[in-house]
GROMACS .gro file of C-alpha atoms in nm:
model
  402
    1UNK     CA    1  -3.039   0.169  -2.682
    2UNK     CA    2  -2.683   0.279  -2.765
    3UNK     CA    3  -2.549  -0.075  -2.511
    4UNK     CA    4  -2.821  -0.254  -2.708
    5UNK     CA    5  -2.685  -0.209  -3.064
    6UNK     CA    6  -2.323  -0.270  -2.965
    7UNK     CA    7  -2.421  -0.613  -2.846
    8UNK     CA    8  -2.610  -0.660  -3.196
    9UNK     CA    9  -2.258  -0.521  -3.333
   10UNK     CA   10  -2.115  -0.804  -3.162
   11UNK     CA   11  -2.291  -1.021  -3.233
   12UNK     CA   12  -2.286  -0.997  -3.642
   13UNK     CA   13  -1.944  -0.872  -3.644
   14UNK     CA   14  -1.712  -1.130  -3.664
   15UNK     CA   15  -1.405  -0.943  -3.628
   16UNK     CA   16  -1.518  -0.848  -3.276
   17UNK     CA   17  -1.674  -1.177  -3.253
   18UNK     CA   18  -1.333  -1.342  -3.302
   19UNK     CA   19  -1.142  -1.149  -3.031
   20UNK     CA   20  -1.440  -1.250  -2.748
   21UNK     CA   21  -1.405  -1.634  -2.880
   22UNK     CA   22  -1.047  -1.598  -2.835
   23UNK     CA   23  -1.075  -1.427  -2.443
   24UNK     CA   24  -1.320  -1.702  -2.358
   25UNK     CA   25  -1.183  -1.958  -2.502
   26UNK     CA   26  -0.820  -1.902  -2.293
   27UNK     CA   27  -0.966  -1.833  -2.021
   28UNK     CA   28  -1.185  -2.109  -2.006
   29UNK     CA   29  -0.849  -2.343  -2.095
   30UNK     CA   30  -0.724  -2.247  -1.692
   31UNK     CA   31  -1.052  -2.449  -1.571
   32UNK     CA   32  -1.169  -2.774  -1.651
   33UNK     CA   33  -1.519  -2.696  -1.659
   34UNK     CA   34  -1.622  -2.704  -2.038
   35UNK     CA   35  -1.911  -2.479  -1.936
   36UNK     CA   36  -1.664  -2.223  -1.836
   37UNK     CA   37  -1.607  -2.169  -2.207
   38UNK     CA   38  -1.935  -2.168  -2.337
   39UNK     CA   39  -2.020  -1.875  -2.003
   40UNK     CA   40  -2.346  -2.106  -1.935
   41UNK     CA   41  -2.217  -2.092  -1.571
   42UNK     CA   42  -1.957  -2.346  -1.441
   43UNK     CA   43  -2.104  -2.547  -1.182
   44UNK     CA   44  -1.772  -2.503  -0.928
   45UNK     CA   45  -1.978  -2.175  -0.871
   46UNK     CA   46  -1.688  -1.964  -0.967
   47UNK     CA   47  -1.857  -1.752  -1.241
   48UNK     CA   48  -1.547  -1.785  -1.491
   49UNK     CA   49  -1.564  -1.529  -1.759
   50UNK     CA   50  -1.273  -1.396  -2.026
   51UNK     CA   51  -0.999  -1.162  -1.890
   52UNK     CA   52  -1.057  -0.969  -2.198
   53UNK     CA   53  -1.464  -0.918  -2.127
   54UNK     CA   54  -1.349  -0.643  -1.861
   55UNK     CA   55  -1.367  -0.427  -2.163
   56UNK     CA   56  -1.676  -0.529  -2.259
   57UNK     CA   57  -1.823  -0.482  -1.912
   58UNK     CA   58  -2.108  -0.291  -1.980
   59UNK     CA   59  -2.216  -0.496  -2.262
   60UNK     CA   60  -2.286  -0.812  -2.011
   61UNK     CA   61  -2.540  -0.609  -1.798
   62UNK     CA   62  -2.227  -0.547  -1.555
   63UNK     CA   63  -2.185  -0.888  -1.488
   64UNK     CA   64  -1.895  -0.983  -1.209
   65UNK     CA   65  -1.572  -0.960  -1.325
   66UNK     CA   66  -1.355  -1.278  -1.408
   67UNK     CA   67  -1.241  -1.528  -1.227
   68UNK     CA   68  -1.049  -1.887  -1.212
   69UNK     CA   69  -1.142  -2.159  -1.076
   70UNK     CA   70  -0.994  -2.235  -0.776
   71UNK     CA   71  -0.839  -1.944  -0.701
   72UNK     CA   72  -0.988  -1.764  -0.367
   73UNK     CA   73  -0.789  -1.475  -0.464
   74UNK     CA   74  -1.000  -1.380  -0.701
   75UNK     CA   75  -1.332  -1.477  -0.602
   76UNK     CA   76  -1.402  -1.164  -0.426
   77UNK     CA   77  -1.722  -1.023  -0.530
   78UNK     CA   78  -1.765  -0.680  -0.644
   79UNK     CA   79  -2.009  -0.437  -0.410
   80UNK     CA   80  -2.301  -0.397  -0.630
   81UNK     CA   81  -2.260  -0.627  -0.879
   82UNK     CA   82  -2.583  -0.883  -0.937
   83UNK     CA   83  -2.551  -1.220  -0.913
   84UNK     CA   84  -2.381  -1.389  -1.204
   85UNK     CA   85  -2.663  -1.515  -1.440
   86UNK     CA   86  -2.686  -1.890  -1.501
   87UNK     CA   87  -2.815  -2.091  -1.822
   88UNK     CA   88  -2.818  -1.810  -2.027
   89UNK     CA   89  -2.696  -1.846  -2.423
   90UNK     CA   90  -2.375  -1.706  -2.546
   91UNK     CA   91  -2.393  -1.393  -2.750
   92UNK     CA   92  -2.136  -1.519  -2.996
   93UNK     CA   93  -2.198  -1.770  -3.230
   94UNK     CA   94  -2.030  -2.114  -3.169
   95UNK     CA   95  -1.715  -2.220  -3.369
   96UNK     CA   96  -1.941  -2.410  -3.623
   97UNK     CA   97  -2.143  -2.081  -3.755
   98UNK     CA   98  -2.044  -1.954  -4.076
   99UNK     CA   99  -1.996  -1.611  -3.895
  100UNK     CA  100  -1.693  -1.740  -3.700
  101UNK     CA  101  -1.536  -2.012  -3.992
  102UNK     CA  102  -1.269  -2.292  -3.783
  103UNK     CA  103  -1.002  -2.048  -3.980
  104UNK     CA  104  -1.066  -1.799  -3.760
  105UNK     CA  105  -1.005  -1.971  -3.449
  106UNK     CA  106  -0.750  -1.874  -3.223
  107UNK     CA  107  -0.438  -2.127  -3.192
  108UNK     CA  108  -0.265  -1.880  -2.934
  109UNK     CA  109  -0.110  -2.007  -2.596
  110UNK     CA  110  -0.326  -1.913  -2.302
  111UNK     CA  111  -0.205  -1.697  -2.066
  112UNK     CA  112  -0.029  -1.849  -1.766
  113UNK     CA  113  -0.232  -1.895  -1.407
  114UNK     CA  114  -0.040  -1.687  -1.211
  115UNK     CA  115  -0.117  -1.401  -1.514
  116UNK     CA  116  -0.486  -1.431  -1.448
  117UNK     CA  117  -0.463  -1.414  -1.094
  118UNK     CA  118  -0.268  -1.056  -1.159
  119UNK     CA  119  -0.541  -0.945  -1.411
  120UNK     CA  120  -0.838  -0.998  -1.159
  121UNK     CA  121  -0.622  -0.812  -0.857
  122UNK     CA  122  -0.571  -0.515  -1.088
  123UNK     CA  123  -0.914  -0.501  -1.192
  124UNK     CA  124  -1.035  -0.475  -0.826
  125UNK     CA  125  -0.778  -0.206  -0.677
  126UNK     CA  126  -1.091   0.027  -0.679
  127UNK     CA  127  -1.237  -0.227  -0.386
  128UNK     CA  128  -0.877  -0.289  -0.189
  129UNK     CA  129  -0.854  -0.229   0.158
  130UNK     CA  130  -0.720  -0.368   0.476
  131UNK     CA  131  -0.999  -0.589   0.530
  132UNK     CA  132  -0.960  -0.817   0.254
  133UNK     CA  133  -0.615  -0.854   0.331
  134UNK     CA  134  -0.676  -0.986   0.709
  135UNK     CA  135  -0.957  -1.173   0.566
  136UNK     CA  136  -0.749  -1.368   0.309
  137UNK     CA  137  -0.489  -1.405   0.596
  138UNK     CA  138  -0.719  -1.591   0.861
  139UNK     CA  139  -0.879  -1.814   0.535
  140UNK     CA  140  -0.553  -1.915   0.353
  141UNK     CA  141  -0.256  -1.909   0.631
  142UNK     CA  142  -0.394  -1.927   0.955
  143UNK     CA  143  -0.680  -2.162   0.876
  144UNK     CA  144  -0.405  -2.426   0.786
  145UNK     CA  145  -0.280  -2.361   1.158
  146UNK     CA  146  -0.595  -2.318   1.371
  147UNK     CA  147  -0.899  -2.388   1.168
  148UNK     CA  148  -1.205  -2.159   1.199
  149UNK     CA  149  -1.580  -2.181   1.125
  150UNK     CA  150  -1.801  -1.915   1.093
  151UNK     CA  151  -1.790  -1.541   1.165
  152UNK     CA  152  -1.407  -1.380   1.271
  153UNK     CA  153  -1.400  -1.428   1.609
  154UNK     CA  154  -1.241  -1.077   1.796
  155UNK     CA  155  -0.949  -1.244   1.954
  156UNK     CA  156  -0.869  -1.370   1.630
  157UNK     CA  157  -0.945  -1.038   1.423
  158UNK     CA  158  -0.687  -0.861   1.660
  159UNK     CA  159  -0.420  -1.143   1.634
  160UNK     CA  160  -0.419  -1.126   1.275
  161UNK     CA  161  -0.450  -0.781   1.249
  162UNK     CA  162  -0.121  -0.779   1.433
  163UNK     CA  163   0.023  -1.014   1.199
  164UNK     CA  164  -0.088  -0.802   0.871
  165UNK     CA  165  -0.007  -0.495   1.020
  166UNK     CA  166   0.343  -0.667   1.108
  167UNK     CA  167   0.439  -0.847   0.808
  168UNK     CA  168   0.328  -0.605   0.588
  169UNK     CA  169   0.572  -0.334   0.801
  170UNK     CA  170   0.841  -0.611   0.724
  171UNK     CA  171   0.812  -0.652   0.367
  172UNK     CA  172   0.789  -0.265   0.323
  173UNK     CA  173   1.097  -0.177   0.508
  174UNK     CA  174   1.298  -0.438   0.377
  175UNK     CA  175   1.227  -0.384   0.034
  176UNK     CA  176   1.262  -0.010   0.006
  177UNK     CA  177   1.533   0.022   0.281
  178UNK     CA  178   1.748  -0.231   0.097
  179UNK     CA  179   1.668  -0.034  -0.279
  180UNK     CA  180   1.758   0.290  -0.152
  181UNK     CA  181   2.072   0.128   0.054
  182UNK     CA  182   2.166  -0.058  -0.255
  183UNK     CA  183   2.152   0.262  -0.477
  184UNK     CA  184   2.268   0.545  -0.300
  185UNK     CA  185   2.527   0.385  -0.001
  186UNK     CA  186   2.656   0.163  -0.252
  187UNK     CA  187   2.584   0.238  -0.608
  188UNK     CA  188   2.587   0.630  -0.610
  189UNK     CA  189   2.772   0.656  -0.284
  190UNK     CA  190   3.078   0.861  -0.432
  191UNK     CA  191   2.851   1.114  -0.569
  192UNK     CA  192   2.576   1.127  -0.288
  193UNK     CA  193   2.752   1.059   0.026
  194UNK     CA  194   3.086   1.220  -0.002
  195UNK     CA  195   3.156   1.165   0.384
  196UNK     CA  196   3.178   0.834   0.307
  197UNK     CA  197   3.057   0.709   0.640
  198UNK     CA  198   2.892   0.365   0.636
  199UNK     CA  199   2.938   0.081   0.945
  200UNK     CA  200   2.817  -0.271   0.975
  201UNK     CA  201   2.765  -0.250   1.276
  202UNK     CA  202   2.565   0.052   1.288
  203UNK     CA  203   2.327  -0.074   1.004
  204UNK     CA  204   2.282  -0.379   1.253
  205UNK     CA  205   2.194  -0.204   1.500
  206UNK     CA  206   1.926  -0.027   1.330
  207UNK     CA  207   1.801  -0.340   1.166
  208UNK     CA  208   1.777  -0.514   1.486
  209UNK     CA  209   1.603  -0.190   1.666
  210UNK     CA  210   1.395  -0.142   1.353
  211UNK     CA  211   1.232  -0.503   1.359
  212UNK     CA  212   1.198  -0.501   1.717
  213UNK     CA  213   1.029  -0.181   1.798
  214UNK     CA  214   0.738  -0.285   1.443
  215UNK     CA  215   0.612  -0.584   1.625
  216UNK     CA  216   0.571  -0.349   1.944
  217UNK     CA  217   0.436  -0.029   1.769
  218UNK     CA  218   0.206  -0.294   1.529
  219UNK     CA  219   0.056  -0.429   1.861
  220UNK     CA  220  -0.023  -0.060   1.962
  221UNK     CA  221  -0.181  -0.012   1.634
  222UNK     CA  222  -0.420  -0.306   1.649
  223UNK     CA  223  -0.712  -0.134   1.829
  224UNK     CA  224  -0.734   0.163   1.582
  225UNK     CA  225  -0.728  -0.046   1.269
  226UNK     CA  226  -0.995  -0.318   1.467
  227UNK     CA  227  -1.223   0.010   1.462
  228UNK     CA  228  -1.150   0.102   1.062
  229UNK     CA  229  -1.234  -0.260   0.996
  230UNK     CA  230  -1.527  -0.243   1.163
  231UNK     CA  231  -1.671   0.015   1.041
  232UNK     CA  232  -1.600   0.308   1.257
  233UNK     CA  233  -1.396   0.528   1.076
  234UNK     CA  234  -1.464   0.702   0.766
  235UNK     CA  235  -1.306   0.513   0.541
  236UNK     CA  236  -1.557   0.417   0.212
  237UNK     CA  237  -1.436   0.157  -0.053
  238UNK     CA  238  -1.680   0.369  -0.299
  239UNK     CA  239  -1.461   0.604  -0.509
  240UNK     CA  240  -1.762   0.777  -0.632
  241UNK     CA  241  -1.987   0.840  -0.261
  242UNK     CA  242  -1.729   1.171  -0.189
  243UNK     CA  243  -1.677   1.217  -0.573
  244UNK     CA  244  -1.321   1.196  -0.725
  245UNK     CA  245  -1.231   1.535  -0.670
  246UNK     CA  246  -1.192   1.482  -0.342
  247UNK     CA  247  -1.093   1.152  -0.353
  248UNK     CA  248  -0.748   1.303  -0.549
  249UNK     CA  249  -0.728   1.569  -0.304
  250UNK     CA  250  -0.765   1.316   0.021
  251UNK     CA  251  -0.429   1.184  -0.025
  252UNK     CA  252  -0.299   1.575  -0.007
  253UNK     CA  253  -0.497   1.684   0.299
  254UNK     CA  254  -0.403   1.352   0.440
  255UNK     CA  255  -0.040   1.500   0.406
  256UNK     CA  256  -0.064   1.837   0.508
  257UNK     CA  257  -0.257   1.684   0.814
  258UNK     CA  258  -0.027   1.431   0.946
  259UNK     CA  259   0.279   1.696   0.893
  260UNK     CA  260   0.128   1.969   1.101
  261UNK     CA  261   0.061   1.686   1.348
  262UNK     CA  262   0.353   1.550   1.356
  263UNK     CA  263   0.602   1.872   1.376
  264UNK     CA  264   0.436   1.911   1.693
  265UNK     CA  265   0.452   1.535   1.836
  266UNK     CA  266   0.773   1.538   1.760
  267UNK     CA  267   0.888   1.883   1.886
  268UNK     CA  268   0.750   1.763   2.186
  269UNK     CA  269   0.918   1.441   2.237
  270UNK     CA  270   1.275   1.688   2.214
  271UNK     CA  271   1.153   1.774   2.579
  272UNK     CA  272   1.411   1.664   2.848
  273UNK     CA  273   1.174   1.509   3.036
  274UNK     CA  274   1.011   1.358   2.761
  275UNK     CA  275   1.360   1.291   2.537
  276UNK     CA  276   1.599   1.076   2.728
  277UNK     CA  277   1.304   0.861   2.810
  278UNK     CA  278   1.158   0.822   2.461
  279UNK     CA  279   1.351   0.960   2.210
  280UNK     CA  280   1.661   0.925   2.281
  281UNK     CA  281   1.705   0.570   2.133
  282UNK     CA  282   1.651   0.711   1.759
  283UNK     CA  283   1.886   0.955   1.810
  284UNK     CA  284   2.139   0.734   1.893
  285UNK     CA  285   2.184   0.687   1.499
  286UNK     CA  286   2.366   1.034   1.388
  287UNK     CA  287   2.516   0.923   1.036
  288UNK     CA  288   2.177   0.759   0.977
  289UNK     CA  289   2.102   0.482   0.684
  290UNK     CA  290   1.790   0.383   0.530
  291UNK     CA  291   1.733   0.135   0.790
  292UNK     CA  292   1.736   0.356   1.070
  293UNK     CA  293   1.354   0.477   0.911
  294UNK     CA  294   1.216   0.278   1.205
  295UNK     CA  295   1.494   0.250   1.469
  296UNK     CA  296   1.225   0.387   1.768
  297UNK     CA  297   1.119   0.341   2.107
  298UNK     CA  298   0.782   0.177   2.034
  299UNK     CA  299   0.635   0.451   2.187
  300UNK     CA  300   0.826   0.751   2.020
  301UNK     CA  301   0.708   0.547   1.687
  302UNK     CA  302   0.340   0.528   1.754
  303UNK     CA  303   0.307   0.863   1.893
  304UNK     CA  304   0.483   1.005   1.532
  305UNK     CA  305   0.177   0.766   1.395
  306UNK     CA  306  -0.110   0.855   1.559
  307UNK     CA  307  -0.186   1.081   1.323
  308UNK     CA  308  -0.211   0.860   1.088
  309UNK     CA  309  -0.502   0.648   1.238
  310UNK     CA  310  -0.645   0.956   1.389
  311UNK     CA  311  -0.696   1.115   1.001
  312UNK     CA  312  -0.936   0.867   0.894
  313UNK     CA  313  -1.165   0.878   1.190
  314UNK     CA  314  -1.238   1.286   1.087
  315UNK     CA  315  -1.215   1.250   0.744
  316UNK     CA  316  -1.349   1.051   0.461
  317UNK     CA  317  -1.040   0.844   0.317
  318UNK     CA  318  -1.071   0.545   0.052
  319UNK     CA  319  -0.956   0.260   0.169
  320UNK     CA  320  -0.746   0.207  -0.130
  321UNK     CA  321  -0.598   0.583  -0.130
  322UNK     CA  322  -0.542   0.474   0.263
  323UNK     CA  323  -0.362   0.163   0.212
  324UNK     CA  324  -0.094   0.360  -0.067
  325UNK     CA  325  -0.078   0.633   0.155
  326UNK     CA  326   0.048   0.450   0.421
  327UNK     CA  327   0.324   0.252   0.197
  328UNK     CA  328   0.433   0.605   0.081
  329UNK     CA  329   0.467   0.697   0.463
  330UNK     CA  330   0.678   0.419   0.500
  331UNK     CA  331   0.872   0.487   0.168
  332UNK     CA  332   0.890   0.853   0.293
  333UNK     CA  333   1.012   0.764   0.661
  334UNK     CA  334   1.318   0.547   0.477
  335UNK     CA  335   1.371   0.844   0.216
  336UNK     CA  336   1.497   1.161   0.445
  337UNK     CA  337   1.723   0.836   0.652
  338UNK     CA  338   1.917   0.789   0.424
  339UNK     CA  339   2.129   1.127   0.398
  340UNK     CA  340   2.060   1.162  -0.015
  341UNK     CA  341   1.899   1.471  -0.081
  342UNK     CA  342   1.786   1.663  -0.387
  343UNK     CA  343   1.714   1.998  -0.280
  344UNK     CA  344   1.367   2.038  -0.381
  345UNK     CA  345   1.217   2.396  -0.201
  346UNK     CA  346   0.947   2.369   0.053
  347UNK     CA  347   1.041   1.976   0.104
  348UNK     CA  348   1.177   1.859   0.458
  349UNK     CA  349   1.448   1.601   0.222
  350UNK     CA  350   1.709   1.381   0.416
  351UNK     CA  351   1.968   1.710   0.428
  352UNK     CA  352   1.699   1.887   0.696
  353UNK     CA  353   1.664   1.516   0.856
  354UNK     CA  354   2.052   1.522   0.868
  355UNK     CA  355   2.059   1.861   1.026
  356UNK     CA  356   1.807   1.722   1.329
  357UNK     CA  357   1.989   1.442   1.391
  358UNK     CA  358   2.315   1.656   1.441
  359UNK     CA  359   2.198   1.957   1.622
  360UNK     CA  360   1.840   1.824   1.817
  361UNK     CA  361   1.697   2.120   1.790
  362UNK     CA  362   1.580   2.205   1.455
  363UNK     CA  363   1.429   2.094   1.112
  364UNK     CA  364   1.113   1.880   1.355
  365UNK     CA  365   0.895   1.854   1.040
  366UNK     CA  366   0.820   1.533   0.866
  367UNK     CA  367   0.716   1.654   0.482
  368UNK     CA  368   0.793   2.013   0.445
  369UNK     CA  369   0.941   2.268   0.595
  370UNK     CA  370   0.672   2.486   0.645
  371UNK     CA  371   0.619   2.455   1.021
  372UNK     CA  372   0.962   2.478   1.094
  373UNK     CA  373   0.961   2.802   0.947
  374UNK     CA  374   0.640   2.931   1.120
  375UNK     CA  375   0.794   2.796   1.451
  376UNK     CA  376   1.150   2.941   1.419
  377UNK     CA  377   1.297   2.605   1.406
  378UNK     CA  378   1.405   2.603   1.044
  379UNK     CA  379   1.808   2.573   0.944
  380UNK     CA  380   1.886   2.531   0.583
  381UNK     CA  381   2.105   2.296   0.488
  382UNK     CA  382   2.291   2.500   0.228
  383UNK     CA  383   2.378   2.760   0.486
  384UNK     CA  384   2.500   2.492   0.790
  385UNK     CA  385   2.761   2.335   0.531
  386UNK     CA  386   2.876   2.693   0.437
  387UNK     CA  387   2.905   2.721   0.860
  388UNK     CA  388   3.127   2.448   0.823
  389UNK     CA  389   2.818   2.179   0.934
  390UNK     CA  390   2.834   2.237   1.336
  391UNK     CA  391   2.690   1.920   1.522
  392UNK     CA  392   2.614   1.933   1.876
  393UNK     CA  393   2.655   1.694   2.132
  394UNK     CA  394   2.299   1.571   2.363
  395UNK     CA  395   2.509   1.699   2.677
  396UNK     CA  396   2.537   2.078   2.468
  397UNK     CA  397   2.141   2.043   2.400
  398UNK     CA  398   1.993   1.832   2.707
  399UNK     CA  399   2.242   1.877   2.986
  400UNK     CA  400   2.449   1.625   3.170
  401UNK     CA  401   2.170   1.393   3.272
  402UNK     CA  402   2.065   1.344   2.865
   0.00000   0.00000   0.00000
């Protein structure tokens, strides 16, 4: 009843009225498809409604949200949503009723393509996973290399899963490695990094290592994502089927998971047997930069991520809330390399980071510091400067044949 007088609202109100001509009318000004304006359905099939109806949603009997013609980006269709309805009359009044007069028509410049491509993505963030990204990589790049009909084949799915999983490693560690290079070995370098130390040829060396070793370790991911994609994990693209408590908390336990995890993958990797064979290569870095986040032995870098993958295959995870998490991994991994720290209690910042990569054998944890402190294997940073900052040498720590 309540949905039902709000569209009569609309439709008498011409205030209101106005502001829906206006959405329709620039949106329907990006296709070429006069029927896109009038919503009777254009007949490319692409269902164009205003960018501005999102907020009118309900009032439309939840039709699917807008789209452009043309653009594949935003054609995805929401899970759930009916089919868009066809032939059907506008609510508002056309431009010649007295209730919208031609001196209330909008004049305004419509929005720019690239604009309403942006408003669509945003609007379906709730939906975003993995998938869609590998799909929309196998229809719009690698179709233009090695066309494909019908369903994904599996050689395929892996080959681009590769490439997603590599890329997307790429553009992540280039653009937050170079931000936090940029600001705190250049920009703030005087007032975080009194040491001064900073190489070329170090930083090239990690690059090079860095790039290397993500094609490897996104190759050894591959079979573990193949499984989330289809369907095997426990990832859900519907916020509401574990409620949104949890789905706030998931991002927290996925955390406190991976940490505990990883304090122990990693302690273990500092095993002689295990360390000169595997980890050693990382630790080859001791004044570390931001792009020494991923300067592994493929293997000593998918170990550290195994718990990653192994986290959504016990517990629920959104796919979205999975995706983010994983950037902020990345983003996390770059942070405690680059030797700017802010003291903040209980957090394992890049001063504890600094302390492992100078004495070996302490300060294992990824997040916090909790574990190290269960374990024994804590050393506060404030107390080795007042010791004068001791490093040790692999020889002290592993013997002669480190």
């Amino acid at each position: 009843m309540i949905v039902e007088l709000m569209r009569r609202m609309l439709q008498y109100h011409w205030p209101m009225a106005a502001l829906i001509s206006f959405s329709r009318t620039t949106i329907g000004q990006q296709c070429d498809q006069r029927s896109c304006v009038t919503w009777t359905g254009c007949p490319k099939g692409c269902g164009v409604l205003a960018a501005s109806s999102q907020l009118f949603f309900v009032l439309y009997h939840l039709s699917p949200t807008p789209a452009v013609c043309g653009s594949p980006l935003l054609n995805w269709q929401v899970a759930g949503a009916p089919p868009a309805p066809q032939n059907i009359q506008p609510l508002i009044p056309s431009p010649s009723s007295t209730l919208h007069p031609p001196s209330l028509r909008p004049s305004l410049t419509p929005p720019p393509h690239a604009a309403m491509e942006a408003v669509g993505l945003v609007a379906r963030l709730e939906n975003l996973n993995a998938h869609d990204f590998i799909q929309m990589l196998s229809d719009h790049l690698v179709d233009r290399v090695y066309p494909c009909e019908g369903p994904m084949t599996l050689l395929r799915r892996i080959c681009i899963t590769w490439l997603f999983l590599y890329l997307g490693s790429l553009v992540v560690y280039f653009l937050f490695a170079t931000l936090d290079y940029l600001i705190y070995h250049k920009l703030l370098a005087r007032q975080i990094l009194p040491d001064g130390y900073d190489k070329t040829v170090e930083i090239r060396r990690e690059i090079y290592m860095s790039v290397t070793s993500l094609a490897i370790m996104a190759g050894l991911s591959v079979p573990g994502e193949i499984l989330v994609h289809l369907g095997y994990s426990k990832v859900y693209t519907d916020p509401a089927e574990h409620g949104y408590v949890y789905l706030c908390m998931s991002p927290i336990l996925f955390i406190a998971f991976s940490d505990c995890l990883i304090y122990f993958l990693h302690r273990g990797l500092h095993h002689p047997r295990l360390y000169k064979h595997i980890h050693k290569p990382h630790h080859s870095f001791i004044n570390t930069t931001p792009f020494a986040a991923f300067a592994f032995h493929p293997l000593d870098g998918y170990t550290q991520g195994m718990p990653y993958q192994i986290f959504v295959f016990l517990f629920p995870f959104h796919s979205a809330a999975h995706l983010i998490s994983l950037i902020f991994v990345s983003m996390w991994t770059i942070n405690i390399h680059d030797r700017a720290t802010f003291g903040i209690p209980g957090v394992n910042g890049a001063a504890h980071h600094t302390i492992h990569h100078t004495t070996f054998k302490s300060n294992y944890g990824q997040y916090f510091t909790l574990w190290d402190k269960i374990c024994g294997t804590f050393k506060d940073p404030r107390l080795w400067k007042k010791a004068g900052a001791p490093v040790m040498s692999e020889k002290e720590v592993y013997g002669k044949d480190a």
